Amino acid sequence: MAIENILFDADGVLQYATTHWQPALQSVLGLEDESQARAVVEDIFEAEAEALESEIGFVERLEAVLAKWRRSSFISETLNVLHAIEVRHDVMQTVQAVRRLGIRCHIRSNQQALRARHMSEGLNYRSLFDTEFYSCFVGAAKPKIRFFENVVAQLGCGASAVLFLDDRAENVEAAKQAGLNAAVFFGADGALSLRRQLAGFGVFVDH
C-alpha cells in the first residue's frame, strides 16, 4: 500500500536543543558544581517522564523540583532552558515538499504539555504539519503500542499506509509491531539523507 501519512518524531529528527541542559541550568540557577547540576537535570527528566501522558501536572512537578533545590523563583529561567529548541530547516523544507505531493505529514512526539504548546505555537508546528500528536494530549507515550494504534485510528487509514521516522530504534520497532512502516532517521544527517530514506518507501521528493 502506498504511503499516505508520515509521522515525524520531533527531538533528534525535526529539531535539536540549542543548549545543553546541565551547564545551562548550572548557570541560570546558580548551582554550585556539575554534580549538583546533573542531579537537578535528573530530577527534571523524572518530572517530565511522569507528565508525558497527561495534559496537567508538569508545572507542579517542576515547581517541586525547584523547591527541593531552593530555587523556587527560577521557574521562568528553567522553562527558557527547556524550550531552547531550533528547527532543522533543511529537514523541515523536505517535510513541506512532501506535503505538496499530497502526503499528509504529522508530528508524533513524547512531550509534556508546556513544551508541546511551545513547539506548536512558538515554533509554528501547528501550521507546518497536518496534525500534531503529542503524548501528553494523546494519553500514551512511545514506545507503547497503543501510542501508534491511537494515531492510526485518528488518521482513519490502514497502518500499512503510514510511515514513522524516529531517532530511537526501540520506538521504530514498536511502530513496526503496530503494523506501521518505520525507520530510524537522525535529523543531523540532513535533508539528502531524508529524501533517500523516503524514496525507499516510494516517496520521491525533488531537490
XYZ file of C-alpha atoms in Angstrom:
207
model
C 0.000 0.000 0.000
C 1.275 3.479 -0.866
C 2.332 5.819 1.942
C -0.450 8.313 2.699
C 0.743 9.673 6.052
C 4.180 10.250 7.548
C 4.753 10.611 11.290
C 7.883 12.511 12.309
C 9.440 12.409 15.744
C 10.496 15.856 16.964
C 13.650 15.844 19.121
C 16.538 14.354 17.181
C 14.622 14.423 13.901
C 12.940 17.781 13.276
C 14.624 19.823 15.981
C 17.530 19.981 18.402
C 18.220 21.663 21.719
C 20.348 24.782 21.265
C 21.903 24.417 24.702
C 22.885 21.520 26.936
C 20.590 21.464 29.927
C 23.219 20.719 32.544
C 25.620 23.653 32.015
C 22.731 25.984 31.153
C 20.845 25.175 34.351
C 24.017 25.339 36.390
C 24.437 28.889 35.133
C 20.874 30.232 35.352
C 20.130 28.562 38.688
C 23.478 29.464 40.225
C 24.240 25.861 41.176
C 27.483 25.096 42.951
C 29.030 22.447 40.699
C 28.472 19.971 37.880
C 27.335 17.161 40.155
C 24.596 19.344 41.603
C 23.541 20.459 38.125
C 23.441 16.832 36.978
C 21.200 15.932 39.917
C 18.814 18.781 39.066
C 18.634 17.647 35.430
C 17.873 14.097 36.553
C 15.055 15.413 38.739
C 13.627 17.415 35.825
C 13.822 14.403 33.495
C 11.912 12.388 36.076
C 9.299 15.152 36.381
C 8.898 15.201 32.602
C 8.622 11.413 32.369
C 5.805 11.458 34.918
C 3.887 14.047 32.856
C 4.288 12.643 29.332
C 0.837 11.076 29.235
C -1.174 13.844 30.878
C -2.122 17.403 29.927
C -1.620 18.539 33.524
C 0.914 18.034 36.268
C 4.257 19.081 34.826
C 4.270 22.618 36.237
C 3.562 21.321 39.716
C 6.286 18.703 39.408
C 8.779 21.271 38.138
C 7.891 23.629 40.974
C 8.525 20.788 43.433
C 11.929 20.084 41.869
C 12.977 23.729 42.109
C 11.698 23.966 45.679
C 13.777 20.919 46.577
C 16.873 22.737 45.337
C 15.807 26.054 46.897
C 15.337 27.688 43.508
C 11.558 28.245 43.574
C 11.784 31.702 41.991
C 13.551 30.414 38.873
C 10.718 28.686 37.039
C 10.785 31.090 34.059
C 14.536 30.726 33.660
C 14.240 26.950 33.843
C 11.495 26.832 31.230
C 13.585 29.028 28.926
C 16.294 26.374 29.035
C 13.827 23.543 28.376
C 12.307 25.465 25.464
C 15.600 26.404 23.778
C 14.920 24.497 20.551
C 15.998 25.092 16.968
C 14.252 23.648 13.923
C 16.355 21.747 11.391
C 15.379 23.947 8.471
C 16.620 21.677 5.671
C 14.643 18.760 7.103
C 11.585 20.975 7.518
C 11.831 22.130 3.909
C 11.726 18.498 2.825
C 8.686 17.907 5.031
C 6.886 20.762 3.297
C 7.878 19.364 -0.107
C 6.330 16.040 0.905
C 3.106 17.803 1.883
C 2.983 19.431 -1.543
C 2.945 15.914 -3.016
C -0.362 15.364 -1.245
C 1.060 13.172 1.507
C -0.011 14.263 4.966
C 2.761 14.903 7.486
C 2.351 14.825 11.254
C 4.381 15.194 14.430
C 4.326 12.193 16.774
C 6.376 13.055 19.843
C 6.724 12.377 23.555
C 6.289 15.780 25.217
C 4.936 17.301 28.383
C 2.203 19.865 27.784
C 4.181 23.099 28.214
C 6.891 22.071 25.776
C 4.299 20.713 23.341
C 2.488 24.046 23.324
C 5.779 25.895 22.830
C 6.522 23.702 19.820
C 3.037 24.122 18.389
C 2.789 27.882 18.851
C 6.346 29.156 19.287
C 7.846 27.040 16.501
C 4.622 27.226 14.450
C 4.296 23.457 14.045
C 0.511 23.870 14.031
C 0.877 25.419 10.558
C 3.761 23.280 9.329
C 2.074 19.907 9.943
C -1.313 18.443 9.185
C -1.706 17.129 12.734
C 0.308 17.228 15.956
C 0.175 14.086 18.074
C 1.872 14.812 21.400
C 1.901 12.079 24.031
C 0.537 14.393 26.733
C -2.622 15.016 24.691
C -2.969 11.527 23.202
C -2.559 9.893 26.620
C 0.118 7.415 25.589
C 3.875 7.671 25.092
C 6.328 5.836 22.871
C 7.261 3.021 22.728
C 3.837 1.773 23.875
C 1.973 0.050 21.055
C -1.235 1.941 21.839
C 0.681 5.165 21.166
C 0.725 4.165 17.496
C -2.666 2.468 17.450
C -4.301 5.678 18.708
C -2.724 7.699 15.917
C -3.648 5.267 13.148
C -7.233 5.281 14.410
C -7.318 9.082 14.272
C -5.784 9.154 10.794
C -8.509 6.832 9.536
C -6.266 4.720 7.323
C -4.581 1.352 7.444
C -1.349 1.085 9.429
C 0.481 -0.023 6.280
C -0.257 3.379 4.720
C 1.697 5.135 7.498
C 5.445 5.728 7.732
C 7.060 6.610 11.069
C 10.540 8.168 11.391
C 12.283 8.354 14.763
C 15.860 8.534 16.038
C 15.345 5.731 18.596
C 15.371 2.101 17.497
C 13.017 0.955 20.278
C 10.336 3.361 19.050
C 10.780 2.225 15.465
C 10.425 -1.420 16.491
C 7.237 -0.655 18.438
C 5.794 1.096 15.380
C 6.558 -1.948 13.240
C 4.832 -4.174 15.771
C 1.759 -1.952 15.401
C 1.855 -2.582 11.629
C 3.373 0.742 10.510
C 6.248 1.201 8.134
C 9.092 2.637 10.213
C 12.774 3.534 10.051
C 15.455 5.160 12.157
C 16.333 8.667 10.987
C 18.666 11.226 12.542
C 17.899 14.838 11.714
C 21.603 15.677 11.853
C 22.070 13.515 8.730
C 20.226 16.214 6.798
C 17.664 16.576 4.055
C 19.530 14.496 1.458
C 19.527 11.506 3.793
C 15.844 12.066 4.500
C 14.970 12.166 0.798
C 16.882 8.934 0.197
C 15.100 7.246 3.075
C 11.709 8.434 1.867
C 12.484 7.148 -1.625
C 12.991 3.697 -0.111
C 9.325 3.802 0.848
C 8.169 5.074 -2.535
C 8.012 8.757 -1.617
C 10.095 10.735 -4.108
C 10.892 14.373 -3.329
C 12.623 16.735 -5.734
C 15.684 18.672 -4.577
